[in-house]
mmCIF file of N, CA and C in Angstrom:
data_model
loop_
_atom_site.group_PDB
_atom_site.id
_atom_site.type_symbol
_atom_site.label_atom_id
_atom_site.label_comp_id
_atom_site.label_asym_id
_atom_site.label_seq_id
_atom_site.Cartn_x
_atom_site.Cartn_y
_atom_site.Cartn_z
ATOM 1 N N UNK T 1 0.870 -1.169 0.000
ATOM 2 C CA UNK T 1 0.000 0.000 0.000
ATOM 3 C C UNK T 1 0.908 1.220 0.000
ATOM 4 N N UNK T 2 0.588 2.209 -0.833
ATOM 5 C CA UNK T 2 1.423 3.409 -0.947
ATOM 6 C C UNK T 2 0.545 4.654 -0.923
ATOM 7 N N UNK T 3 0.946 5.641 -0.130
ATOM 8 C CA UNK T 3 0.233 6.909 -0.072
ATOM 9 C C UNK T 3 1.250 8.039 0.066
ATOM 10 N N UNK T 4 1.149 9.023 -0.815
ATOM 11 C CA UNK T 4 2.051 10.173 -0.765
ATOM 12 C C UNK T 4 1.243 11.443 -0.981
ATOM 13 N N UNK T 5 1.472 12.434 -0.167
ATOM 14 C CA UNK T 5 0.813 13.754 -0.158
ATOM 15 C C UNK T 5 -0.711 13.682 -0.203
ATOM 16 N N UNK T 6 -1.282 12.696 0.475
ATOM 17 C CA UNK T 6 -2.740 12.563 0.553
ATOM 18 C C UNK T 6 -3.209 12.800 1.987
ATOM 19 N N UNK T 7 -2.666 12.047 2.926
ATOM 20 C CA UNK T 7 -3.107 12.112 4.320
ATOM 21 C C UNK T 7 -2.899 13.501 4.929
ATOM 22 N N UNK T 8 -1.956 14.252 4.404
ATOM 23 C CA UNK T 8 -1.653 15.577 4.946
ATOM 24 C C UNK T 8 -2.790 16.579 4.731
ATOM 25 N N UNK T 9 -3.733 16.249 3.876
ATOM 26 C CA UNK T 9 -4.857 17.151 3.622
ATOM 27 C C UNK T 9 -6.121 16.736 4.366
ATOM 28 N N UNK T 10 -6.001 15.745 5.240
ATOM 29 C CA UNK T 10 -7.149 15.274 6.028
ATOM 30 C C UNK T 10 -6.986 15.688 7.484
ATOM 31 N N UNK T 11 -8.113 15.955 8.117
ATOM 32 C CA UNK T 11 -8.093 16.196 9.551
ATOM 33 C C UNK T 11 -7.410 14.999 10.216
ATOM 34 N N UNK T 12 -6.546 15.225 11.209
ATOM 35 C CA UNK T 12 -5.806 14.117 11.836
ATOM 36 C C UNK T 12 -6.666 12.957 12.330
ATOM 37 N N UNK T 13 -7.858 13.221 12.831
ATOM 38 C CA UNK T 13 -8.717 12.121 13.288
ATOM 39 C C UNK T 13 -9.112 11.219 12.117
ATOM 40 N N UNK T 14 -9.377 11.829 10.970
ATOM 41 C CA UNK T 14 -9.743 11.059 9.784
ATOM 42 C C UNK T 14 -8.536 10.303 9.233
ATOM 43 N N UNK T 15 -7.390 10.950 9.165
ATOM 44 C CA UNK T 15 -6.206 10.254 8.641
ATOM 45 C C UNK T 15 -5.823 9.086 9.544
ATOM 46 N N UNK T 16 -6.036 9.206 10.845
ATOM 47 C CA UNK T 16 -5.761 8.082 11.750
ATOM 48 C C UNK T 16 -6.718 6.914 11.477
ATOM 49 N N UNK T 17 -7.970 7.219 11.162
ATOM 50 C CA UNK T 17 -8.914 6.151 10.818
ATOM 51 C C UNK T 17 -8.454 5.417 9.558
ATOM 52 N N UNK T 18 -7.979 6.181 8.578
ATOM 53 C CA UNK T 18 -7.454 5.561 7.356
ATOM 54 C C UNK T 18 -6.240 4.691 7.664
ATOM 55 N N UNK T 19 -5.316 5.209 8.466
ATOM 56 C CA UNK T 19 -4.120 4.438 8.816
ATOM 57 C C UNK T 19 -4.494 3.119 9.491
ATOM 58 N N UNK T 20 -5.422 3.202 10.428
ATOM 59 C CA UNK T 20 -5.858 2.002 11.145
ATOM 60 C C UNK T 20 -6.449 0.970 10.182
ATOM 61 N N UNK T 21 -7.299 1.425 9.264
ATOM 62 C CA UNK T 21 -7.928 0.517 8.315
ATOM 63 C C UNK T 21 -6.906 -0.056 7.325
ATOM 64 N N UNK T 22 -5.974 0.754 6.874
ATOM 65 C CA UNK T 22 -4.969 0.268 5.929
ATOM 66 C C UNK T 22 -4.055 -0.774 6.575
ATOM 67 N N UNK T 23 -3.753 -0.615 7.847
ATOM 68 C CA UNK T 23 -2.974 -1.641 8.543
ATOM 69 C C UNK T 23 -3.816 -2.907 8.697
ATOM 70 N N UNK T 24 -5.094 -2.741 8.973
ATOM 71 C CA UNK T 24 -5.968 -3.903 9.140
ATOM 72 C C UNK T 24 -6.009 -4.754 7.866
ATOM 73 N N UNK T 25 -6.097 -4.107 6.696
ATOM 74 C CA UNK T 25 -6.218 -4.858 5.446
ATOM 75 C C UNK T 25 -4.863 -5.225 4.829
ATOM 76 N N UNK T 26 -3.783 -4.777 5.429
ATOM 77 C CA UNK T 26 -2.450 -5.088 4.912
ATOM 78 C C UNK T 26 -2.200 -6.591 4.980
ATOM 79 N N UNK T 27 -1.760 -7.151 3.879
ATOM 80 C CA UNK T 27 -1.488 -8.592 3.811
ATOM 81 C C UNK T 27 -0.324 -8.961 4.726
ATOM 82 N N UNK T 28 -0.321 -10.181 5.247
ATOM 83 C CA UNK T 28 0.837 -10.630 6.025
ATOM 84 C C UNK T 28 2.112 -10.442 5.198
ATOM 85 N N UNK T 29 3.119 -9.923 5.809
ATOM 86 C CA UNK T 29 4.400 -9.591 5.172
ATOM 87 C C UNK T 29 4.248 -8.499 4.110
ATOM 88 N N UNK T 30 3.079 -7.841 4.091
ATOM 89 C CA UNK T 30 2.855 -6.732 3.169
ATOM 90 C C UNK T 30 3.606 -5.496 3.642
ATOM 91 N N UNK T 31 3.666 -4.508 2.795
ATOM 92 C CA UNK T 31 4.395 -3.285 3.093
ATOM 93 C C UNK T 31 3.472 -2.088 2.884
ATOM 94 N N UNK T 32 3.487 -1.187 3.830
ATOM 95 C CA UNK T 32 2.685 0.032 3.769
ATOM 96 C C UNK T 32 3.654 1.201 3.879
ATOM 97 N N UNK T 33 3.725 2.001 2.835
ATOM 98 C CA UNK T 33 4.608 3.166 2.813
ATOM 99 C C UNK T 33 3.730 4.400 2.652
ATOM 100 N N UNK T 34 3.912 5.353 3.547
ATOM 101 C CA UNK T 34 3.140 6.588 3.439
ATOM 102 C C UNK T 34 3.944 7.767 3.964
ATOM 103 N N UNK T 35 3.530 8.935 3.534
ATOM 104 C CA UNK T 35 4.168 10.188 3.941
ATOM 105 C C UNK T 35 3.159 10.995 4.736
ATOM 106 N N UNK T 36 3.651 11.657 5.776
ATOM 107 C CA UNK T 36 2.786 12.521 6.573
ATOM 108 C C UNK T 36 3.642 13.576 7.268
ATOM 109 N N UNK T 37 3.246 14.845 7.188
ATOM 110 C CA UNK T 37 3.990 15.877 7.915
ATOM 111 C C UNK T 37 3.877 15.668 9.417
ATOM 112 N N UNK T 38 4.901 16.103 10.107
ATOM 113 C CA UNK T 38 4.924 16.020 11.561
ATOM 114 C C UNK T 38 4.525 17.363 12.181
ATOM 115 N N UNK T 39 5.127 18.415 11.672
ATOM 116 C CA UNK T 39 4.847 19.755 12.209
ATOM 117 C C UNK T 39 5.333 20.801 11.226
ATOM 118 N N UNK T 40 4.829 22.001 11.405
ATOM 119 C CA UNK T 40 5.261 23.089 10.540
ATOM 120 C C UNK T 40 6.703 23.459 10.862
ATOM 121 N N UNK T 41 7.422 23.809 9.827
ATOM 122 C CA UNK T 41 8.809 24.232 9.964
ATOM 123 C C UNK T 41 8.814 25.760 9.909
ATOM 124 N N UNK T 42 8.459 26.370 11.017
ATOM 125 C CA UNK T 42 8.324 27.824 11.062
ATOM 126 C C UNK T 42 9.663 28.475 11.384
ATOM 127 N N UNK T 43 9.972 29.514 10.649
ATOM 128 C CA UNK T 43 11.227 30.215 10.837
ATOM 129 C C UNK T 43 11.057 31.666 10.406
ATOM 130 N N UNK T 44 11.756 32.563 11.059
ATOM 131 C CA UNK T 44 11.816 33.973 10.683
ATOM 132 C C UNK T 44 10.480 34.621 10.418
ATOM 133 N N UNK T 45 10.374 35.274 9.248
ATOM 134 C CA UNK T 45 9.177 36.017 8.854
ATOM 135 C C UNK T 45 7.971 35.085 8.766
ATOM 136 N N UNK T 46 8.196 33.872 8.280
ATOM 137 C CA UNK T 46 7.099 32.896 8.170
ATOM 138 C C UNK T 46 6.469 32.642 9.539
ATOM 139 N N UNK T 47 7.302 32.538 10.567
ATOM 140 C CA UNK T 47 6.810 32.286 11.919
ATOM 141 C C UNK T 47 5.975 33.468 12.419
ATOM 142 N N UNK T 48 6.441 34.676 12.158
ATOM 143 C CA UNK T 48 5.715 35.877 12.590
ATOM 144 C C UNK T 48 4.367 35.969 11.864
ATOM 145 N N UNK T 49 4.380 35.718 10.533
ATOM 146 C CA UNK T 49 3.129 35.754 9.769
ATOM 147 C C UNK T 49 2.131 34.728 10.299
ATOM 148 N N UNK T 50 2.619 33.531 10.595
ATOM 149 C CA UNK T 50 1.737 32.469 11.101
ATOM 150 C C UNK T 50 1.129 32.871 12.442
ATOM 151 N N UNK T 51 1.941 33.450 13.329
ATOM 152 C CA UNK T 51 1.437 33.886 14.633
ATOM 153 C C UNK T 51 0.348 34.949 14.470
ATOM 154 N N UNK T 52 0.578 35.902 13.575
ATOM 155 C CA UNK T 52 -0.421 36.944 13.329
ATOM 156 C C UNK T 52 -1.698 36.329 12.759
ATOM 157 N N UNK T 53 -1.541 35.474 11.747
ATOM 158 C CA UNK T 53 -2.705 34.852 11.101
ATOM 159 C C UNK T 53 -3.528 34.038 12.092
ATOM 160 N N UNK T 54 -2.852 33.297 12.957
ATOM 161 C CA UNK T 54 -3.559 32.444 13.916
ATOM 162 C C UNK T 54 -4.240 33.225 15.033
ATOM 163 N N UNK T 55 -3.872 34.480 15.206
ATOM 164 C CA UNK T 55 -4.433 35.253 16.312
ATOM 165 C C UNK T 55 -5.358 36.386 15.890
ATOM 166 N N UNK T 56 -5.527 36.595 14.585
ATOM 167 C CA UNK T 56 -6.458 37.613 14.116
ATOM 168 C C UNK T 56 -7.852 37.009 13.942
ATOM 169 N N UNK T 57 -8.881 37.766 14.269
ATOM 170 C CA UNK T 57 -10.244 37.268 14.048
ATOM 171 C C UNK T 57 -10.495 37.039 12.555
ATOM 172 N N UNK T 58 -11.285 36.028 12.208
ATOM 173 C CA UNK T 58 -11.560 35.718 10.793
ATOM 174 C C UNK T 58 -12.102 36.905 9.997
ATOM 175 N N UNK T 59 -12.910 37.740 10.617
ATOM 176 C CA UNK T 59 -13.472 38.894 9.909
ATOM 177 C C UNK T 59 -12.361 39.816 9.412
ATOM 178 N N UNK T 60 -11.370 40.063 10.260
ATOM 179 C CA UNK T 60 -10.244 40.928 9.872
ATOM 180 C C UNK T 60 -9.390 40.241 8.805
ATOM 181 N N UNK T 61 -9.148 38.949 8.970
ATOM 182 C CA UNK T 61 -8.361 38.210 7.978
ATOM 183 C C UNK T 61 -9.022 38.269 6.600
ATOM 184 N N UNK T 62 -10.331 38.039 6.552
ATOM 185 C CA UNK T 62 -11.048 38.093 5.273
ATOM 186 C C UNK T 62 -10.971 39.473 4.640
ATOM 187 N N UNK T 63 -11.059 40.514 5.460
ATOM 188 C CA UNK T 63 -10.936 41.885 4.965
ATOM 189 C C UNK T 63 -9.550 42.105 4.350
ATOM 190 N N UNK T 64 -8.500 41.640 5.039
ATOM 191 C CA UNK T 64 -7.138 41.787 4.530
ATOM 192 C C UNK T 64 -6.953 41.018 3.218
ATOM 193 N N UNK T 65 -7.557 39.833 3.117
ATOM 194 C CA UNK T 65 -7.470 39.045 1.886
ATOM 195 C C UNK T 65 -8.122 39.786 0.723
ATOM 196 N N UNK T 66 -9.270 40.396 0.993
ATOM 197 C CA UNK T 66 -9.980 41.139 -0.050
ATOM 198 C C UNK T 66 -9.164 42.334 -0.536
ATOM 199 N N UNK T 67 -8.359 42.905 0.361
ATOM 200 C CA UNK T 67 -7.487 44.025 -0.019
ATOM 201 C C UNK T 67 -6.212 43.530 -0.716
ATOM 202 N N UNK T 68 -6.046 42.222 -0.757
ATOM 203 C CA UNK T 68 -4.850 41.652 -1.382
ATOM 204 C C UNK T 68 -3.633 41.676 -0.487
ATOM 205 N N UNK T 69 -3.859 41.770 0.823
ATOM 206 C CA UNK T 69 -2.744 41.866 1.764
ATOM 207 C C UNK T 69 -2.392 40.539 2.424
ATOM 208 N N UNK T 70 -2.913 39.486 1.928
ATOM 209 C CA UNK T 70 -2.595 38.181 2.495
ATOM 210 C C UNK T 70 -2.904 37.089 1.492
ATOM 211 N N UNK T 71 -2.395 35.923 1.773
ATOM 212 C CA UNK T 71 -2.661 34.784 0.905
ATOM 213 C C UNK T 71 -3.581 33.823 1.625
ATOM 214 N N UNK T 72 -4.604 33.413 0.929
ATOM 215 C CA UNK T 72 -5.486 32.389 1.473
ATOM 216 C C UNK T 72 -4.967 31.044 1.017
ATOM 217 N N UNK T 73 -4.826 30.140 1.936
ATOM 218 C CA UNK T 73 -4.363 28.802 1.592
ATOM 219 C C UNK T 73 -5.415 28.103 0.749
ATOM 220 N N UNK T 74 -4.987 27.500 -0.343
ATOM 221 C CA UNK T 74 -5.928 26.807 -1.218
ATOM 222 C C UNK T 74 -6.290 25.431 -0.670
ATOM 223 N N UNK T 75 -5.352 24.792 0.021
ATOM 224 C CA UNK T 75 -5.597 23.482 0.615
ATOM 225 C C UNK T 75 -5.132 23.502 2.054
ATOM 226 N N UNK T 76 -5.906 22.874 2.902
ATOM 227 C CA UNK T 76 -5.495 22.778 4.297
ATOM 228 C C UNK T 76 -4.422 21.708 4.421
ATOM 229 N N UNK T 77 -3.487 21.962 5.324
ATOM 230 C CA UNK T 77 -2.419 21.009 5.611
ATOM 231 C C UNK T 77 -2.490 20.677 7.095
ATOM 232 N N UNK T 78 -2.278 19.416 7.390
ATOM 233 C CA UNK T 78 -2.288 18.959 8.771
ATOM 234 C C UNK T 78 -1.050 18.106 9.017
ATOM 235 N N UNK T 79 -0.580 18.153 10.216
ATOM 236 C CA UNK T 79 0.532 17.304 10.596
ATOM 237 C C UNK T 79 0.214 16.570 11.893
ATOM 238 N N UNK T 80 0.873 15.453 12.072
ATOM 239 C CA UNK T 80 0.772 14.695 13.321
ATOM 240 C C UNK T 80 2.207 14.366 13.720
ATOM 241 N N UNK T 81 2.537 14.653 14.952
ATOM 242 C CA UNK T 81 3.903 14.437 15.440
ATOM 243 C C UNK T 81 4.378 13.011 15.166
ATOM 244 N N UNK T 82 5.641 12.893 14.811
ATOM 245 C CA UNK T 82 6.251 11.608 14.457
ATOM 246 C C UNK T 82 6.067 10.568 15.555
ATOM 247 N N UNK T 83 6.357 10.924 16.794
ATOM 248 C CA UNK T 83 6.215 9.971 17.902
ATOM 249 C C UNK T 83 4.770 9.512 18.066
ATOM 250 N N UNK T 84 3.838 10.450 17.896
ATOM 251 C CA UNK T 84 2.418 10.109 18.024
ATOM 252 C C UNK T 84 2.002 9.105 16.946
ATOM 253 N N UNK T 85 2.449 9.324 15.707
ATOM 254 C CA UNK T 85 2.113 8.405 14.616
ATOM 255 C C UNK T 85 2.735 7.033 14.852
ATOM 256 N N UNK T 86 4.006 7.005 15.232
ATOM 257 C CA UNK T 86 4.668 5.713 15.444
ATOM 258 C C UNK T 86 3.983 4.921 16.562
ATOM 259 N N UNK T 87 3.593 5.582 17.638
ATOM 260 C CA UNK T 87 2.873 4.899 18.719
ATOM 261 C C UNK T 87 1.500 4.425 18.251
ATOM 262 N N UNK T 88 0.816 5.259 17.486
ATOM 263 C CA UNK T 88 -0.507 4.901 16.971
ATOM 264 C C UNK T 88 -0.418 3.671 16.066
ATOM 265 N N UNK T 89 0.575 3.643 15.188
ATOM 266 C CA UNK T 89 0.747 2.509 14.285
ATOM 267 C C UNK T 89 0.958 1.216 15.066
ATOM 268 N N UNK T 90 1.741 1.281 16.128
ATOM 269 C CA UNK T 90 1.986 0.102 16.968
ATOM 270 C C UNK T 90 0.691 -0.354 17.639
ATOM 271 N N UNK T 91 -0.102 0.602 18.128
ATOM 272 C CA UNK T 91 -1.380 0.271 18.762
ATOM 273 C C UNK T 91 -2.329 -0.422 17.779
ATOM 274 N N UNK T 92 -2.183 -0.100 16.495
ATOM 275 C CA UNK T 92 -3.049 -0.675 15.455
ATOM 276 C C UNK T 92 -2.501 -1.994 14.906
ATOM 277 N N UNK T 93 -1.408 -2.465 15.462
ATOM 278 C CA UNK T 93 -0.834 -3.725 14.988
ATOM 279 C C UNK T 93 0.214 -3.564 13.906
ATOM 280 N N UNK T 94 0.640 -2.338 13.672
ATOM 281 C CA UNK T 94 1.684 -2.096 12.684
ATOM 282 C C UNK T 94 3.066 -2.158 13.313
ATOM 283 N N UNK T 95 4.035 -2.520 12.517
ATOM 284 C CA UNK T 95 5.429 -2.548 12.968
ATOM 285 C C UNK T 95 6.208 -1.583 12.073
ATOM 286 N N UNK T 96 6.715 -0.506 12.669
ATOM 287 C CA UNK T 96 7.455 0.497 11.905
ATOM 288 C C UNK T 96 8.845 -0.054 11.595
ATOM 289 N N UNK T 97 9.132 -0.201 10.309
ATOM 290 C CA UNK T 97 10.427 -0.711 9.877
ATOM 291 C C UNK T 97 11.425 0.425 9.732
ATOM 292 N N UNK T 98 10.953 1.557 9.196
ATOM 293 C CA UNK T 98 11.846 2.681 8.944
ATOM 294 C C UNK T 98 11.036 3.969 8.884
ATOM 295 N N UNK T 99 11.660 5.052 9.311
ATOM 296 C CA UNK T 99 11.079 6.378 9.209
ATOM 297 C C UNK T 99 12.186 7.306 8.737
ATOM 298 N N UNK T 100 11.958 7.984 7.616
ATOM 299 C CA UNK T 100 12.966 8.910 7.100
ATOM 300 C C UNK T 100 12.324 10.262 6.817
ATOM 301 N N UNK T 101 13.113 11.319 7.022
ATOM 302 C CA UNK T 101 12.602 12.650 6.735
ATOM 303 C C UNK T 101 12.373 12.771 5.231
ATOM 304 N N UNK T 102 11.317 13.491 4.871
ATOM 305 C CA UNK T 102 10.846 13.557 3.499
ATOM 306 C C UNK T 102 10.461 15.002 3.209
ATOM 307 N N UNK T 103 10.658 15.464 2.000
ATOM 308 C CA UNK T 103 10.343 16.853 1.644
ATOM 309 C C UNK T 103 9.055 16.997 0.829
ATOM 310 N N UNK T 104 8.237 15.957 0.789
ATOM 311 C CA UNK T 104 7.024 15.989 -0.044
ATOM 312 C C UNK T 104 6.039 17.083 0.341
ATOM 313 N N UNK T 105 6.024 17.488 1.592
ATOM 314 C CA UNK T 105 5.067 18.503 2.046
ATOM 315 C C UNK T 105 5.590 19.918 1.837
ATOM 316 N N UNK T 106 6.782 20.053 1.296
ATOM 317 C CA UNK T 106 7.368 21.372 1.064
ATOM 318 C C UNK T 106 8.240 21.813 2.215
ATOM 319 N N UNK T 107 8.974 22.897 1.988
ATOM 320 C CA UNK T 107 9.934 23.367 2.988
ATOM 321 C C UNK T 107 9.272 23.950 4.231
ATOM 322 N N UNK T 108 7.970 24.226 4.151
ATOM 323 C CA UNK T 108 7.265 24.789 5.307
ATOM 324 C C UNK T 108 6.908 23.739 6.355
ATOM 325 N N UNK T 109 7.134 22.464 6.018
ATOM 326 C CA UNK T 109 6.756 21.383 6.925
ATOM 327 C C UNK T 109 7.926 20.438 7.160
ATOM 328 N N UNK T 110 7.980 19.879 8.347
ATOM 329 C CA UNK T 110 8.879 18.769 8.643
ATOM 330 C C UNK T 110 8.031 17.526 8.396
ATOM 331 N N UNK T 111 8.448 16.723 7.444
ATOM 332 C CA UNK T 111 7.629 15.613 6.975
ATOM 333 C C UNK T 111 8.429 14.317 7.018
ATOM 334 N N UNK T 112 7.728 13.204 7.165
ATOM 335 C CA UNK T 112 8.387 11.901 7.223
ATOM 336 C C UNK T 112 7.695 10.909 6.309
ATOM 337 N N UNK T 113 8.483 9.950 5.815
ATOM 338 C CA UNK T 113 7.965 8.805 5.078
ATOM 339 C C UNK T 113 8.122 7.594 5.995
ATOM 340 N N UNK T 114 7.033 6.893 6.203
ATOM 341 C CA UNK T 114 7.000 5.756 7.118
ATOM 342 C C UNK T 114 6.914 4.465 6.309
ATOM 343 N N UNK T 115 7.645 3.484 6.737
ATOM 344 C CA UNK T 115 7.600 2.148 6.137
ATOM 345 C C UNK T 115 7.138 1.201 7.231
ATOM 346 N N UNK T 116 5.975 0.571 7.003
ATOM 347 C CA UNK T 116 5.303 -0.202 8.044
ATOM 348 C C UNK T 116 4.908 -1.568 7.495
ATOM 349 N N UNK T 117 4.992 -2.553 8.352
ATOM 350 C CA UNK T 117 4.463 -3.871 8.037
ATOM 351 C C UNK T 117 3.510 -4.255 9.153
ATOM 352 N N UNK T 118 2.816 -5.347 8.989
ATOM 353 C CA UNK T 118 1.862 -5.770 10.009
ATOM 354 C C UNK T 118 2.600 -6.586 11.061
ATOM 355 N N UNK T 119 2.382 -6.237 12.321
ATOM 356 C CA UNK T 119 2.950 -7.007 13.429
ATOM 357 C C UNK T 119 2.272 -8.363 13.428
ATOM 358 N N UNK T 120 3.001 -9.414 13.162
ATOM 359 C CA UNK T 120 2.423 -10.757 13.002
ATOM 360 C C UNK T 120 1.939 -11.363 14.325
ATOM 361 N N UNK T 121 2.294 -10.756 15.463
ATOM 362 C CA UNK T 121 1.882 -11.292 16.752
ATOM 363 C C UNK T 121 0.469 -10.880 17.113
ATOM 364 N N UNK T 122 -0.094 -9.882 16.416
ATOM 365 C CA UNK T 122 -1.448 -9.423 16.766
ATOM 366 C C UNK T 122 -2.490 -10.028 15.868
#
């Protein structure tokens, strides 16, 4: 099973449901490879902009967008911390074989590619 730049656009609760189901249907000795951001890689001006955006009321943000003073994100991005995902996969009967940093989510995110098989003991 392979998934790249898909789960990052789902609310974390929904992406966890998908992960759980994909591990459930994974064939014995099968391989599940997927990518998922862990957290935003905020730095410098980007960090300041994010703080302002997250703390302004939506009415003001929409007004600024209409004036052309901001960018509206076309797609929502979500991340789940690496440790949280690895623990969740284990709880679902998955065995993490490898986790490597991945740039699929862009430079604004710290992202990982996970390689998982089914824990044969469960």
